[in-house]
GROMACS .gro file of C-alpha atoms in nm:
model
  322
    1UNK     CA    1  -1.769  -1.391   0.509
    2UNK     CA    2  -1.943  -1.146   0.742
    3UNK     CA    3  -1.770  -0.842   0.890
    4UNK     CA    4  -1.763  -0.995   1.241
    5UNK     CA    5  -1.614  -1.320   1.111
    6UNK     CA    6  -1.349  -1.128   0.914
    7UNK     CA    7  -1.252  -0.935   1.227
    8UNK     CA    8  -1.234  -1.258   1.429
    9UNK     CA    9  -1.014  -1.428   1.167
   10UNK     CA   10  -0.787  -1.122   1.144
   11UNK     CA   11  -0.765  -1.099   1.523
   12UNK     CA   12  -0.676  -1.469   1.549
   13UNK     CA   13  -0.412  -1.444   1.275
   14UNK     CA   14  -0.257  -1.138   1.442
   15UNK     CA   15  -0.248  -1.323   1.775
   16UNK     CA   16  -0.090  -1.632   1.622
   17UNK     CA   17   0.164  -1.424   1.434
   18UNK     CA   18   0.258  -1.234   1.748
   19UNK     CA   19   0.362  -1.557   1.915
   20UNK     CA   20   0.529  -1.716   1.611
   21UNK     CA   21   0.651  -1.426   1.398
   22UNK     CA   22   0.768  -1.196   1.673
   23UNK     CA   23   0.963  -1.481   1.829
   24UNK     CA   24   1.179  -1.518   1.516
   25UNK     CA   25   1.275  -1.149   1.502
   26UNK     CA   26   1.601  -1.037   1.661
   27UNK     CA   27   1.835  -0.740   1.616
   28UNK     CA   28   2.116  -0.998   1.590
   29UNK     CA   29   1.952  -1.220   1.329
   30UNK     CA   30   2.236  -1.171   1.078
   31UNK     CA   31   2.522  -1.152   1.331
   32UNK     CA   32   2.692  -1.461   1.189
   33UNK     CA   33   2.562  -1.468   0.830
   34UNK     CA   34   2.606  -1.100   0.738
   35UNK     CA   35   2.770  -0.918   1.031
   36UNK     CA   36   2.819  -0.586   0.847
   37UNK     CA   37   2.461  -0.569   0.717
   38UNK     CA   38   2.358  -0.254   0.899
   39UNK     CA   39   2.666  -0.054   0.798
   40UNK     CA   40   2.628  -0.166   0.435
   41UNK     CA   41   2.264  -0.052   0.420
   42UNK     CA   42   2.342   0.270   0.606
   43UNK     CA   43   2.617   0.358   0.357
   44UNK     CA   44   2.384   0.315   0.060
   45UNK     CA   45   2.106   0.515   0.229
   46UNK     CA   46   2.345   0.800   0.312
   47UNK     CA   47   2.466   0.818  -0.048
   48UNK     CA   48   2.110   0.816  -0.181
   49UNK     CA   49   2.011   1.083   0.075
   50UNK     CA   50   2.294   1.306  -0.048
   51UNK     CA   51   2.157   1.273  -0.403
   52UNK     CA   52   1.798   1.363  -0.312
   53UNK     CA   53   1.607   1.441   0.007
   54UNK     CA   54   1.303   1.264  -0.140
   55UNK     CA   55   1.481   0.944  -0.030
   56UNK     CA   56   1.356   1.011   0.324
   57UNK     CA   57   0.978   1.044   0.283
   58UNK     CA   58   0.977   0.797  -0.008
   59UNK     CA   59   1.139   0.517   0.194
   60UNK     CA   60   0.935   0.588   0.506
   61UNK     CA   61   0.607   0.581   0.313
   62UNK     CA   62   0.710   0.266   0.128
   63UNK     CA   63   0.755   0.089   0.463
   64UNK     CA   64   0.410   0.197   0.585
   65UNK     CA   65   0.239   0.093   0.265
   66UNK     CA   66   0.420  -0.242   0.271
   67UNK     CA   67   0.343  -0.334   0.631
   68UNK     CA   68  -0.024  -0.232   0.619
   69UNK     CA   69  -0.094  -0.473   0.330
   70UNK     CA   70  -0.018  -0.839   0.399
   71UNK     CA   71   0.242  -0.744   0.661
   72UNK     CA   72   0.607  -0.637   0.634
   73UNK     CA   73   0.709  -0.873   0.353
   74UNK     CA   74   0.828  -0.630   0.082
   75UNK     CA   75   0.529  -0.729  -0.132
   76UNK     CA   76   0.491  -0.363  -0.232
   77UNK     CA   77   0.828  -0.391  -0.411
   78UNK     CA   78   0.705  -0.655  -0.656
   79UNK     CA   79   0.642  -0.560  -1.019
   80UNK     CA   80   0.325  -0.667  -1.198
   81UNK     CA   81   0.375  -0.953  -1.443
   82UNK     CA   82   0.161  -1.163  -1.674
   83UNK     CA   83  -0.191  -1.175  -1.535
   84UNK     CA   84  -0.089  -1.052  -1.190
   85UNK     CA   85  -0.145  -0.687  -1.105
   86UNK     CA   86   0.083  -0.628  -0.806
   87UNK     CA   87   0.033  -0.404  -0.500
   88UNK     CA   88   0.248  -0.122  -0.636
   89UNK     CA   89   0.004  -0.072  -0.926
   90UNK     CA   90  -0.299  -0.021  -0.703
   91UNK     CA   91  -0.424   0.341  -0.729
   92UNK     CA   92  -0.333   0.406  -0.364
   93UNK     CA   93   0.029   0.310  -0.437
   94UNK     CA   94   0.084   0.486  -0.769
   95UNK     CA   95   0.205   0.797  -0.583
   96UNK     CA   96   0.484   0.608  -0.404
   97UNK     CA   97   0.800   0.790  -0.510
   98UNK     CA   98   1.052   0.586  -0.707
   99UNK     CA   99   1.337   0.694  -0.479
  100UNK     CA  100   1.205   0.464  -0.204
  101UNK     CA  101   1.215   0.161  -0.431
  102UNK     CA  102   1.555   0.265  -0.564
  103UNK     CA  103   1.698   0.292  -0.212
  104UNK     CA  104   1.601  -0.066  -0.128
  105UNK     CA  105   1.714  -0.204  -0.466
  106UNK     CA  106   2.056  -0.039  -0.433
  107UNK     CA  107   2.096  -0.152  -0.072
  108UNK     CA  108   2.003  -0.507  -0.170
  109UNK     CA  109   2.264  -0.500  -0.448
  110UNK     CA  110   2.531  -0.373  -0.207
  111UNK     CA  111   2.447  -0.644   0.046
  112UNK     CA  112   2.449  -0.920  -0.215
  113UNK     CA  113   2.784  -0.794  -0.348
  114UNK     CA  114   2.936  -0.931  -0.027
  115UNK     CA  115   2.982  -1.309  -0.084
  116UNK     CA  116   2.907  -1.392   0.280
  117UNK     CA  117   2.575  -1.208   0.261
  118UNK     CA  118   2.456  -1.300  -0.087
  119UNK     CA  119   2.095  -1.422  -0.096
  120UNK     CA  120   2.083  -1.434   0.284
  121UNK     CA  121   1.909  -1.103   0.361
  122UNK     CA  122   1.544  -1.037   0.281
  123UNK     CA  123   1.419  -0.729   0.097
  124UNK     CA  124   1.177  -0.683   0.387
  125UNK     CA  125   1.462  -0.650   0.636
  126UNK     CA  126   1.655  -0.415   0.408
  127UNK     CA  127   1.345  -0.192   0.379
  128UNK     CA  128   1.304  -0.193   0.759
  129UNK     CA  129   1.669  -0.092   0.809
  130UNK     CA  130   1.661   0.174   0.537
  131UNK     CA  131   1.348   0.323   0.694
  132UNK     CA  132   1.516   0.362   1.031
  133UNK     CA  133   1.821   0.513   0.862
  134UNK     CA  134   1.626   0.779   0.670
  135UNK     CA  135   1.441   0.882   0.986
  136UNK     CA  136   1.774   0.938   1.160
  137UNK     CA  137   1.920   1.128   0.863
  138UNK     CA  138   1.624   1.367   0.876
  139UNK     CA  139   1.682   1.436   1.246
  140UNK     CA  140   1.448   1.177   1.392
  141UNK     CA  141   1.503   0.916   1.665
  142UNK     CA  142   1.714   0.608   1.618
  143UNK     CA  143   1.564   0.276   1.725
  144UNK     CA  144   1.660  -0.090   1.719
  145UNK     CA  145   1.541  -0.270   1.407
  146UNK     CA  146   1.438  -0.628   1.470
  147UNK     CA  147   1.543  -0.858   1.186
  148UNK     CA  148   1.456  -1.201   1.050
  149UNK     CA  149   1.163  -1.130   0.817
  150UNK     CA  150   1.118  -1.336   0.504
  151UNK     CA  151   0.980  -1.184   0.184
  152UNK     CA  152   0.617  -1.244   0.092
  153UNK     CA  153   0.516  -1.494  -0.175
  154UNK     CA  154   0.224  -1.295  -0.315
  155UNK     CA  155   0.160  -0.936  -0.423
  156UNK     CA  156  -0.190  -0.854  -0.541
  157UNK     CA  157  -0.332  -0.507  -0.604
  158UNK     CA  158  -0.670  -0.632  -0.482
  159UNK     CA  159  -0.522  -0.688  -0.134
  160UNK     CA  160  -0.463  -0.313  -0.098
  161UNK     CA  161  -0.834  -0.230  -0.098
  162UNK     CA  162  -0.938  -0.088   0.239
  163UNK     CA  163  -0.600  -0.152   0.400
  164UNK     CA  164  -0.446   0.197   0.385
  165UNK     CA  165  -0.556   0.513   0.569
  166UNK     CA  166  -0.737   0.763   0.349
  167UNK     CA  167  -0.695   1.142   0.378
  168UNK     CA  168  -1.063   1.190   0.466
  169UNK     CA  169  -1.069   0.938   0.753
  170UNK     CA  170  -1.215   1.036   1.090
  171UNK     CA  171  -1.072   0.917   1.422
  172UNK     CA  172  -1.292   0.607   1.442
  173UNK     CA  173  -1.181   0.496   1.096
  174UNK     CA  174  -0.815   0.561   1.177
  175UNK     CA  175  -0.834   0.376   1.508
  176UNK     CA  176  -1.013   0.081   1.350
  177UNK     CA  177  -0.758   0.046   1.070
  178UNK     CA  178  -0.457   0.074   1.300
  179UNK     CA  179  -0.612  -0.160   1.557
  180UNK     CA  180  -0.643  -0.423   1.282
  181UNK     CA  181  -0.262  -0.414   1.271
  182UNK     CA  182  -0.228  -0.437   1.649
  183UNK     CA  183  -0.157  -0.066   1.690
  184UNK     CA  184  -0.310   0.165   1.950
  185UNK     CA  185  -0.448   0.517   1.913
  186UNK     CA  186  -0.124   0.655   2.058
  187UNK     CA  187   0.074   0.450   1.804
  188UNK     CA  188  -0.146   0.591   1.527
  189UNK     CA  189  -0.098   0.952   1.641
  190UNK     CA  190   0.279   0.901   1.666
  191UNK     CA  191   0.304   0.736   1.325
  192UNK     CA  192   0.094   1.017   1.175
  193UNK     CA  193   0.386   1.239   1.276
  194UNK     CA  194   0.568   1.097   0.973
  195UNK     CA  195   0.371   1.368   0.789
  196UNK     CA  196   0.633   1.605   0.924
  197UNK     CA  197   0.811   1.495   0.603
  198UNK     CA  198   0.703   1.441   0.246
  199UNK     CA  199   0.448   1.587   0.013
  200UNK     CA  200   0.101   1.534  -0.126
  201UNK     CA  201  -0.071   1.585  -0.459
  202UNK     CA  202  -0.343   1.848  -0.456
  203UNK     CA  203  -0.631   1.611  -0.527
  204UNK     CA  204  -0.579   1.445  -0.187
  205UNK     CA  205  -0.709   1.752  -0.002
  206UNK     CA  206  -0.876   1.973  -0.265
  207UNK     CA  207  -1.219   1.893  -0.117
  208UNK     CA  208  -1.116   2.085   0.197
  209UNK     CA  209  -1.018   2.408   0.019
  210UNK     CA  210  -1.288   2.414  -0.250
  211UNK     CA  211  -1.591   2.311  -0.046
  212UNK     CA  212  -1.854   2.573   0.040
  213UNK     CA  213  -1.768   2.689   0.292
  214UNK     CA  214  -1.398   2.603   0.312
  215UNK     CA  215  -1.334   2.336   0.578
  216UNK     CA  216  -1.380   2.535   0.902
  217UNK     CA  217  -1.109   2.334   1.081
  218UNK     CA  218  -0.853   2.466   0.830
  219UNK     CA  219  -0.653   2.777   0.921
  220UNK     CA  220  -0.791   3.053   0.696
  221UNK     CA  221  -0.452   3.189   0.585
  222UNK     CA  222  -0.323   2.837   0.524
  223UNK     CA  223  -0.633   2.759   0.317
  224UNK     CA  224  -0.563   3.065   0.101
  225UNK     CA  225  -0.201   2.956   0.052
  226UNK     CA  226  -0.317   2.608  -0.048
  227UNK     CA  227  -0.563   2.754  -0.301
  228UNK     CA  228  -0.277   2.955  -0.454
  229UNK     CA  229  -0.051   2.649  -0.475
  230UNK     CA  230  -0.332   2.421  -0.591
  231UNK     CA  231  -0.564   2.612  -0.826
  232UNK     CA  232  -0.873   2.418  -0.937
  233UNK     CA  233  -0.728   2.295  -1.267
  234UNK     CA  234  -0.378   2.235  -1.132
  235UNK     CA  235  -0.138   1.994  -1.301
  236UNK     CA  236  -0.204   1.660  -1.121
  237UNK     CA  237   0.173   1.611  -1.088
  238UNK     CA  238   0.209   1.918  -0.864
  239UNK     CA  239   0.280   1.825  -0.502
  240UNK     CA  240   0.314   2.038  -0.192
  241UNK     CA  241   0.481   1.983   0.144
  242UNK     CA  242   0.284   1.803   0.415
  243UNK     CA  243   0.453   2.020   0.677
  244UNK     CA  244   0.453   2.386   0.564
  245UNK     CA  245   0.698   2.489   0.838
  246UNK     CA  246   0.993   2.244   0.848
  247UNK     CA  247   0.930   2.002   0.557
  248UNK     CA  248   1.283   1.859   0.554
  249UNK     CA  249   1.323   1.797   0.926
  250UNK     CA  250   1.182   1.510   1.129
  251UNK     CA  251   1.044   1.700   1.428
  252UNK     CA  252   0.730   1.764   1.632
  253UNK     CA  253   0.629   2.073   1.433
  254UNK     CA  254   0.360   1.859   1.266
  255UNK     CA  255   0.169   1.863   1.596
  256UNK     CA  256   0.223   2.236   1.646
  257UNK     CA  257   0.077   2.281   1.297
  258UNK     CA  258  -0.232   2.084   1.398
  259UNK     CA  259  -0.282   2.320   1.693
  260UNK     CA  260  -0.291   2.606   1.442
  261UNK     CA  261  -0.531   2.440   1.198
  262UNK     CA  262  -0.253   2.355   0.954
  263UNK     CA  263  -0.307   1.984   0.914
  264UNK     CA  264  -0.310   1.914   0.539
  265UNK     CA  265  -0.547   1.617   0.542
  266UNK     CA  266  -0.877   1.579   0.723
  267UNK     CA  267  -0.716   1.273   0.884
  268UNK     CA  268  -0.437   1.496   1.017
  269UNK     CA  269  -0.650   1.776   1.157
  270UNK     CA  270  -0.901   1.538   1.317
  271UNK     CA  271  -0.628   1.431   1.560
  272UNK     CA  272  -0.651   1.778   1.716
  273UNK     CA  273  -1.021   1.853   1.672
  274UNK     CA  274  -1.139   1.522   1.820
  275UNK     CA  275  -1.127   1.547   2.199
  276UNK     CA  276  -1.024   1.181   2.233
  277UNK     CA  277  -0.687   1.242   2.063
  278UNK     CA  278  -0.630   1.611   2.132
  279UNK     CA  279  -0.437   1.560   2.458
  280UNK     CA  280  -0.182   1.336   2.287
  281UNK     CA  281  -0.133   1.591   2.008
  282UNK     CA  282  -0.080   1.864   2.269
  283UNK     CA  283   0.170   1.644   2.454
  284UNK     CA  284   0.371   1.573   2.139
  285UNK     CA  285   0.355   1.940   2.036
  286UNK     CA  286   0.487   2.063   2.370
  287UNK     CA  287   0.782   1.824   2.392
  288UNK     CA  288   0.960   1.631   2.118
  289UNK     CA  289   1.086   1.366   2.361
  290UNK     CA  290   0.754   1.181   2.413
  291UNK     CA  291   0.685   1.206   2.040
  292UNK     CA  292   1.024   1.058   1.947
  293UNK     CA  293   0.990   0.782   2.206
  294UNK     CA  294   0.637   0.690   2.097
  295UNK     CA  295   0.727   0.707   1.728
  296UNK     CA  296   1.024   0.473   1.779
  297UNK     CA  297   0.813   0.228   1.980
  298UNK     CA  298   0.534   0.236   1.720
  299UNK     CA  299   0.781   0.174   1.436
  300UNK     CA  300   0.913  -0.135   1.615
  301UNK     CA  301   0.554  -0.261   1.661
  302UNK     CA  302   0.469  -0.186   1.298
  303UNK     CA  303   0.774  -0.384   1.189
  304UNK     CA  304   0.627  -0.694   1.359
  305UNK     CA  305   0.304  -0.688   1.158
  306UNK     CA  306   0.239  -0.997   0.946
  307UNK     CA  307   0.601  -1.111   0.948
  308UNK     CA  308   0.666  -1.400   0.711
  309UNK     CA  309   0.860  -1.710   0.815
  310UNK     CA  310   1.045  -1.975   0.618
  311UNK     CA  311   0.711  -2.159   0.591
  312UNK     CA  312   0.523  -1.876   0.416
  313UNK     CA  313   0.807  -1.665   0.278
  314UNK     CA  314   1.141  -1.667   0.099
  315UNK     CA  315   1.457  -1.460   0.052
  316UNK     CA  316   1.409  -1.291  -0.285
  317UNK     CA  317   1.716  -1.253  -0.504
  318UNK     CA  318   1.538  -0.969  -0.688
  319UNK     CA  319   1.309  -0.755  -0.473
  320UNK     CA  320   1.077  -0.688  -0.769
  321UNK     CA  321   1.023  -1.054  -0.859
  322UNK     CA  322   0.830  -1.307  -0.652
   0.00000   0.00000   0.00000
């Protein structure tokens, strides 16, 4: 299938899903079947958060990686089995921290421990709720989570190819990828603000600090610090904070960092160096209110991507098993 035909098919499927999938989502989807769902999930997330802060970036990243591949159907949760290599074992997903998976698994167990709720709530919806809850726990905006997703019926590592943003992407590549999910440039810039949390392994940006010359868009002092934290033969397990200033707080400092040349990835810094996106970065850096509002709106839109229905999905009893 040619590139143009693929784009047309994807565009058509997104349009159809907007009218069918979005219609089934509602904040009150479980009002009668599992009325305490949100408080149950929130309680588990809070307990997990108290055990380790990694719960926050791990859950948030898990949601992104899930929704960008075959939609928000918790297919990233599925374990490989037999001849099937699942999404989570694709190279781009091997760095997903286990605490994200653990958060969803524990929340699912807590929900299913309530007889009224057992086997009624999808893993996809639990992941969506847990994601909102970790954002709030880290100081970010609360937003209404639409519910009613079914879990996906397939999980293939091959489906991940070309579906996730890479750290060396330029603005055109970022915009194209996000547009394929029905998201605008402003949505993309707001969602990139999730890099105010979390960490990265050195090999994801080493090309910027060991090129000749060092990437000129990188703050010189920051580049030196990165070289010290990530020497050339560094242990591949070593990870450093995405946000060198406030790594444990969901805030707009990410955008202030970009203004100072302290974006860790090429795909971060390009948002400031490209004139087409610079004004939005400056707006978010100067005032956290528009950032929070746009992030919340973009998360709601992301949660509508590729939603499964009863016709092409199911409620998994075990999130890791199709």
